[in-house]
Coordinates of C-alpha atoms in Angstrom, one line a residue:
M1173 CA 145.3 280.7 111.9
I1174 CA 147.7 277.7 112.0
P1175 CA 147.8 275.8 115.3
L1176 CA 151.1 276.3 117.2
S1177 CA 152.0 272.6 116.8
S1178 CA 151.7 272.7 113.0
P1179 CA 154.9 273.2 110.9
T1180 CA 155.4 276.6 109.3
S1181 CA 158.2 275.5 107.0
V1182 CA 159.2 272.1 105.6
L1183 CA 161.9 270.9 103.2
L1184 CA 161.1 268.1 100.8
A1185 CA 164.1 266.2 99.3
G1186 CA 163.8 264.0 96.3
G1187 CA 164.2 264.1 92.6
G1188 CA 165.7 262.7 89.4
S1189 CA 162.7 260.5 88.4
A1190 CA 159.0 260.8 88.4
G1191 CA 159.0 258.1 91.1
H1192 CA 160.5 260.5 93.5
V1193 CA 159.0 263.8 92.3
S1194 CA 155.3 262.7 92.1
P1195 CA 154.9 261.7 95.8
L1196 CA 156.9 264.8 96.8
L1197 CA 154.4 267.0 95.0
A1198 CA 151.5 265.1 96.3
L1199 CA 152.7 265.7 99.9
A1200 CA 153.4 269.3 99.1
D1201 CA 149.8 269.8 97.9
A1202 CA 148.4 267.9 101.0
L1203 CA 150.4 270.1 103.4
R1204 CA 149.3 273.3 101.6
R1205 CA 145.6 272.2 101.7
R1206 CA 146.0 271.5 105.4
H1207 CA 148.1 274.5 106.3
P1208 CA 147.5 277.3 103.7
E1209 CA 150.3 279.5 105.1
I1210 CA 153.0 276.8 105.3
R1211 CA 156.3 277.3 103.4
V1212 CA 157.1 274.3 101.3
T1213 CA 160.5 274.1 99.7
A1214 CA 161.8 271.3 97.5
L1215 CA 165.4 270.2 97.4
G1216 CA 166.5 268.8 94.0
T1217 CA 169.1 269.0 91.2
Q1218 CA 169.3 271.0 88.1
E1219 CA 169.2 267.9 85.9
G1220 CA 166.2 266.1 87.3
L1221 CA 162.5 266.3 86.5
E1222 CA 162.0 268.4 89.6
A1223 CA 163.8 271.4 87.9
R1224 CA 160.7 271.7 85.7
L1225 CA 157.9 270.1 87.7
V1226 CA 158.4 271.8 91.1
P1227 CA 158.3 275.4 90.0
A1228 CA 155.5 274.6 87.6
R1229 CA 153.4 273.5 90.6
G1230 CA 154.1 276.7 92.4
Y1231 CA 156.8 275.6 94.9
E1232 CA 160.3 276.9 95.5
L1233 CA 163.2 274.7 94.4
R1234 CA 166.6 274.8 96.1
V1235 CA 169.4 273.1 94.1
V1236 CA 172.1 270.8 95.4
P1237 CA 175.0 269.3 93.4
K1238 CA 174.3 265.8 92.2
V1239 CA 176.4 263.2 94.0
P1240 CA 176.3 259.9 92.2
L1241 CA 177.8 256.9 94.1
P1242 CA 180.4 255.2 91.8
R1243 CA 179.7 251.6 91.4
R1244 CA 183.4 250.6 91.0
P1245 CA 186.8 252.1 91.9
S1246 CA 187.5 255.2 89.7
A1247 CA 188.6 258.8 89.8
D1248 CA 185.0 259.6 90.7
L1249 CA 185.4 257.7 93.9
L1250 CA 188.3 259.9 94.9
R1251 CA 186.2 263.0 94.3
L1252 CA 183.2 261.6 96.3
P1253 CA 184.0 263.1 99.7
G1254 CA 184.4 266.6 98.3
R1255 CA 181.2 266.4 96.3
L1256 CA 179.3 265.0 99.2
K1257 CA 180.5 267.8 101.5
A1258 CA 179.4 270.4 98.9
A1259 CA 176.0 268.8 98.7
V1260 CA 175.5 268.6 102.4
D1261 CA 176.6 272.2 102.8
A1262 CA 174.0 273.2 100.2
A1263 CA 171.3 271.2 101.9
G1264 CA 172.2 272.8 105.2
R1265 CA 171.9 276.3 103.8
A1266 CA 168.5 275.4 102.4
I1267 CA 167.4 274.2 105.9
D1268 CA 168.8 277.3 107.6
E1269 CA 167.5 279.8 105.1
T1270 CA 164.0 278.4 104.9
G1271 CA 163.7 277.7 108.7
A1272 CA 162.6 274.2 107.9
E1273 CA 161.2 272.4 110.9
V1274 CA 161.0 269.0 109.3
V1275 CA 162.9 267.4 106.4
V1276 CA 161.0 264.8 104.3
G1277 CA 163.1 262.6 102.0
F1278 CA 161.9 260.4 99.2
G1279 CA 165.2 258.9 98.2
G1280 CA 167.5 259.6 95.3
Y1281 CA 170.7 261.7 95.0
V1282 CA 169.5 264.7 97.0
S1283 CA 168.1 262.8 100.0
T1284 CA 171.4 261.7 101.5
P1285 CA 172.8 265.2 101.8
A1286 CA 169.5 266.4 103.2
Y1287 CA 169.4 263.6 105.9
L1288 CA 173.0 264.4 106.9
A1289 CA 172.4 268.1 107.1
A1290 CA 169.2 267.6 109.1
R1291 CA 170.8 265.2 111.5
R1292 CA 173.6 267.8 112.3
R1293 CA 171.0 270.4 113.1
G1294 CA 168.7 268.2 115.1
V1295 CA 165.9 268.7 112.6
P1296 CA 163.3 265.8 112.5
I1297 CA 163.5 263.5 109.5
V1298 CA 160.5 261.8 107.8
I1299 CA 161.2 259.3 105.1
H1300 CA 159.0 257.8 102.4
E1301 CA 160.2 254.9 100.3
Q1302 CA 158.3 254.2 97.1
N1303 CA 159.6 250.9 96.0
T1304 CA 159.6 247.4 97.5
R1305 CA 163.4 247.4 97.6
P1306 CA 164.7 250.6 99.3
G1307 CA 167.5 252.6 97.8
L1308 CA 170.8 253.4 99.6
A1309 CA 169.7 256.9 100.6
N1310 CA 166.6 255.8 102.5
R1311 CA 168.4 252.8 104.0
L1312 CA 170.9 255.2 105.5
G1313 CA 168.4 257.9 106.5
A1314 CA 166.1 255.4 108.2
R1315 CA 168.7 254.9 110.9
W1316 CA 168.0 258.5 112.2
A1317 CA 164.5 259.2 111.0
D1318 CA 161.7 260.1 113.3
A1319 CA 159.2 258.3 111.0
V1320 CA 159.6 256.0 108.1
A1321 CA 156.7 255.3 105.7
T1322 CA 156.6 252.8 102.9
T1323 CA 154.4 252.2 99.9
F1324 CA 154.4 248.4 100.1
A1325 CA 154.1 246.1 103.1
S1326 CA 157.0 244.0 102.0
T1327 CA 159.5 246.9 102.1
S1328 CA 162.1 246.3 104.8
L1329 CA 163.3 249.4 106.7
P1330 CA 163.7 249.9 110.4
G1331 CA 160.6 251.2 112.1
A1332 CA 158.6 251.4 108.9
Q1333 CA 154.9 251.7 108.6
R1334 CA 153.0 251.1 105.3
I1335 CA 150.9 254.0 104.2
G1336 CA 150.8 253.6 100.4
M1337 CA 151.9 256.0 97.8
P1338 CA 151.1 259.7 98.0
L1339 CA 149.1 260.4 94.8
R1340 CA 148.0 263.4 92.9
H1341 CA 144.7 264.7 94.4
E1342 CA 142.9 264.4 91.1
V1343 CA 143.7 260.6 91.0
A1344 CA 143.2 259.9 94.8
T1345 CA 139.7 261.4 94.7
L1346 CA 138.6 260.1 91.3
D1347 CA 135.1 258.7 91.1
R1348 CA 135.5 256.7 87.9
A1349 CA 131.8 256.0 87.4
A1350 CA 130.8 259.6 88.0
V1351 CA 133.0 261.0 85.2
R1352 CA 133.1 258.1 82.8
A1353 CA 130.8 259.7 80.3
E1354 CA 132.9 262.9 80.3
A1355 CA 136.1 260.8 80.0
L1356 CA 134.8 258.8 77.0
A1357 CA 133.8 262.0 75.2
H1358 CA 137.1 263.7 76.0
F1359 CA 139.0 260.9 74.1
G1360 CA 136.4 260.3 71.4
L1361 CA 135.5 256.9 72.7
E1362 CA 132.1 255.2 72.7
P1363 CA 130.2 253.9 75.7
Q1364 CA 129.1 250.5 74.3
W1365 CA 132.5 248.9 74.2
P1366 CA 134.9 247.6 76.9
T1367 CA 137.9 249.9 77.1
V1368 CA 141.5 248.9 77.4
L1369 CA 144.0 251.6 78.4
V1370 CA 147.6 251.1 77.2
T1371 CA 150.2 253.2 78.8
G1372 CA 154.0 253.1 79.1
G1373 CA 154.2 256.4 81.0
S1374 CA 155.4 259.7 79.6
L1375 CA 158.2 258.1 77.7
G1376 CA 156.2 255.2 76.4
A1377 CA 157.1 251.5 76.3
Q1378 CA 158.3 250.2 73.0
R1379 CA 157.2 246.6 73.7
L1380 CA 153.7 247.7 74.4
N1381 CA 153.5 250.1 71.5
D1382 CA 154.8 247.5 69.0
T1383 CA 152.6 244.7 70.2
F1384 CA 149.4 246.8 70.2
R1385 CA 150.2 248.4 66.9
A1386 CA 150.2 244.9 65.4
R1387 CA 146.8 244.1 66.8
V1388 CA 144.7 247.2 66.0
E1389 CA 142.3 245.5 63.6
V1390 CA 142.1 242.3 65.7
L1391 CA 141.1 244.2 68.9
G1392 CA 138.5 246.3 67.0
R1393 CA 136.9 243.2 65.5
A1394 CA 136.8 241.6 68.9
G1395 CA 134.8 244.6 70.2
I1396 CA 137.6 246.0 72.4
Q1397 CA 138.0 249.7 72.4
V1398 CA 141.6 250.9 73.0
L1399 CA 143.0 254.2 74.4
H1400 CA 146.7 254.0 73.6
V1401 CA 149.0 256.5 75.3
T1402 CA 152.2 255.9 73.3
G1403 CA 154.6 258.5 74.8
L1404 CA 155.7 261.7 73.2
G1405 CA 157.0 261.3 69.6
K1406 CA 155.9 257.6 69.4
E1407 CA 152.3 258.0 68.3
F1408 CA 151.1 256.3 65.1
T1409 CA 147.9 256.4 63.0
P1410 CA 145.9 253.2 63.6
E1411 CA 143.8 251.5 61.0
P1412 CA 141.0 249.8 62.8
S1413 CA 138.3 247.7 61.1
A1414 CA 135.5 249.8 59.7
D1415 CA 132.8 248.0 61.7
G1416 CA 134.7 247.4 64.9
A1417 CA 135.5 249.3 68.1
P1418 CA 137.5 252.5 68.1
Y1419 CA 141.3 252.6 68.5
V1420 CA 142.4 256.0 69.8
V1421 CA 146.1 257.0 69.9
V1422 CA 147.4 259.9 72.0
P1423 CA 151.1 260.7 72.7
Y1424 CA 150.4 262.0 76.2
A1425 CA 147.4 262.4 78.5
D1426 CA 147.6 265.6 80.5
R1427 CA 144.5 264.5 82.4
M1428 CA 145.4 261.0 83.3
E1429 CA 142.5 260.7 85.7
L1430 CA 140.2 260.9 82.7
A1431 CA 142.0 258.1 81.0
Y1432 CA 141.5 256.0 84.1
A1433 CA 137.8 256.9 84.2
A1434 CA 137.4 255.8 80.6
A1435 CA 139.1 252.4 81.2
D1436 CA 137.9 249.0 82.3
L1437 CA 141.3 247.3 82.1
V1438 CA 144.8 248.7 81.8
V1439 CA 148.0 247.3 80.2
A1440 CA 151.1 249.0 81.7
R1441 CA 154.6 248.8 83.1
S1442 CA 154.6 248.3 86.9
G1443 CA 156.4 251.3 88.3
A1444 CA 155.5 251.9 91.9
N1445 CA 153.4 255.0 91.1
T1446 CA 151.5 253.2 88.3
V1447 CA 150.6 250.2 90.5
C1448 CA 149.5 252.5 93.3
E1449 CA 147.4 254.8 91.1
L1450 CA 145.6 251.8 89.5
T1451 CA 144.8 250.2 92.8
A1452 CA 143.7 253.5 94.3
V1453 CA 141.1 254.0 91.5
G1454 CA 140.2 250.3 91.4
L1455 CA 141.5 249.4 88.0
P1456 CA 142.6 245.9 87.1
A1457 CA 145.7 245.6 85.0
V1458 CA 148.0 243.5 82.9
Y1459 CA 151.5 244.4 84.2
V1460 CA 154.5 244.0 81.9
P1461 CA 157.5 244.8 84.1
L1462 CA 160.4 246.7 82.6
P1463 CA 163.2 244.0 82.5
V1464 CA 165.9 246.1 84.0
G1465 CA 167.5 246.7 87.4
N1466 CA 167.1 244.1 90.1
G1467 CA 163.5 243.2 89.4
E1468 CA 161.9 246.2 91.2
Q1469 CA 159.0 246.5 88.8
R1470 CA 158.1 242.8 89.1
A1471 CA 158.2 243.1 92.9
N1472 CA 156.0 246.3 92.8
A1473 CA 153.2 244.3 91.1
A1474 CA 153.6 241.1 93.2
E1475 CA 151.0 242.0 95.9
V1476 CA 148.2 243.1 93.6
V1477 CA 148.8 240.1 91.3
A1478 CA 148.7 237.7 94.3
A1479 CA 145.4 239.3 95.4
G1480 CA 143.9 238.7 92.0
G1481 CA 143.8 242.4 90.9
G1482 CA 146.3 242.0 88.1
V1483 CA 148.1 239.7 85.7
L1484 CA 151.9 239.6 85.3
V1485 CA 153.4 239.0 81.9
D1486 CA 157.2 239.0 81.2
D1487 CA 158.3 241.6 78.7
S1488 CA 159.5 239.0 76.3
A1489 CA 156.2 237.1 76.4
F1490 CA 154.1 240.1 75.7
T1491 CA 153.6 239.5 72.0
P1492 CA 150.7 239.8 69.5
A1493 CA 150.1 236.1 70.0
W1494 CA 149.7 236.7 73.8
V1495 CA 147.1 239.5 73.0
D1496 CA 145.2 237.0 70.8
A1497 CA 145.3 234.1 73.3
E1498 CA 145.0 236.0 76.7
L1499 CA 144.1 239.6 76.5
V1500 CA 141.1 239.4 74.1
P1501 CA 139.4 236.7 76.3
L1502 CA 140.1 238.7 79.4
A1503 CA 139.0 242.1 78.2
T1504 CA 135.7 240.7 76.9
D1505 CA 135.0 238.8 80.2
G1506 CA 133.1 241.5 82.1
E1507 CA 132.6 239.3 85.2
R1508 CA 136.3 238.5 85.5
V1509 CA 137.3 242.1 85.0
S1510 CA 134.9 243.2 87.7
R1511 CA 136.3 240.6 90.2
M1512 CA 139.8 241.9 89.4
A1513 CA 138.7 245.5 89.9
A1514 CA 137.3 244.7 93.3
A1515 CA 140.6 242.9 94.3
A1516 CA 142.7 245.8 93.1
S1517 CA 140.5 248.4 94.9
A1518 CA 140.9 246.5 98.2
L1519 CA 144.6 247.2 98.1
G1520 CA 144.3 250.8 97.1
E1521 CA 145.5 253.6 99.5
P1522 CA 144.0 256.8 98.2
A1523 CA 144.7 258.7 101.4
A1524 CA 148.4 258.1 101.6
D1525 CA 149.2 261.8 101.0
E1526 CA 147.2 262.7 104.1
K1527 CA 148.8 259.9 106.1
L1528 CA 152.3 261.2 105.2
A1529 CA 151.2 264.7 106.1
D1530 CA 150.1 263.4 109.5
L1531 CA 153.7 262.1 110.1
V1532 CA 155.1 265.4 109.2
D1533 CA 152.8 267.2 111.6
R1534 CA 153.7 264.8 114.4
A1535 CA 157.4 265.3 113.7
A1536 CA 157.0 269.1 113.9
E1537 CA 155.0 268.8 117.1
S1538 CA 157.6 266.6 118.7
R1539 CA 160.3 269.2 118.0
S1540 CA 158.2 272.0 119.5
S1541 CA 157.2 270.1 122.6

C-alpha cells in the first residue's frame, strides 16, 4: 500500500529531443519502481521523439500543441499568444483529468505551458535541467518551482541543486567488469585487445564516421579493437588487417549498456546524456563536441575533462592524423586509460533518477500537509 504522503499521479513534461525524453523516462521508471500503483502521464507533442518512445515504454502520453518561440519579428510572433493559450489549456486539461499532484518539467516546448497551467492550479512544480546552459522554459519555470535540479554544478538557476542526470536503470546499475565477457561475445569482439567504442548517437556523427573509416587498418595493426556504432543507414563494411584486432560496425546498439561494458575508451559527441552515462559507468572518453548552437556540448564536457576523465578535441581537428598522433598512443596506454576511468567515475551520478524521485515525493508531501 502506498503511504499517504506519496504521490498517486504525476505529470512529466518534456519532449522533442532525446535529451529531454531520456531523463523523463528514467524518472518515470524510478517512480514506478518506488510506487507501483502511481499514475505517470507524460506531456509532449505529436512531432517529438516522445510520441514513439513514451507509449513504447508503457506510459500514457497527452499531447499539447507545439509552441515555438519566433527568433525574430514575423507573422508567427503575432500568432504566439493564441498558440500559447491553446497549449496552456491543453496542459491544464491534462493536469485536471489525470489528477496530477506534481508537475515535473524537463524543458523544451511543452514545459512552459505545463508550468503556467500548474502555477494557475497551485500544483507543485519540480524542474530538471539537463544542460549547463538552461533553456528559456526552465529559466521561466524556476521562478515558481518548488524544487530545481540540475545535471551540472555550473548550471545557473535560482535555488538549484545538482543531482546529475537521471539515467536508464540498465546503465545506472551497470557493473562493467561483471558483464564484460558477455558484452564482448555479444558484439563478436575478442578479450585480448583494448576496445574503443565510437558512437555519434542514434543519428551518428559524420565526422567520427569518416575519420574512423579512414583508419580501420591502422587501428587494427596497432592492436586496437573498435566497436563502431555508426547510426542507422550510415554503416559500412570495414576492411581490417588480417592479423590485427577486429573492427566491428553496427548501425545501432539496442543494448547500449553492453557496448559500454565492452569498451575501455569511448570516442563520442558530448551531449549531456552521453557525458553523464559515461561518467556513471566510469568510462573515459575523447569528446568531440558538435560545433553548433552556443557551445553547449563543449560546456557539457568541461567538468570531466578538467578532472582528467576525458579529452576534448574540436570537430575540425578530429582527423585521421589526430587518430594516428593522439588516439593510438592513448588507447594503447592501459595505465593512462585506467587513471582517466577513475577520474570519470568520481564524477558519475548513477542515482540521479532516485534523487529526482525524492524531490517529487517531497513536493507531493508538501502539498498534502
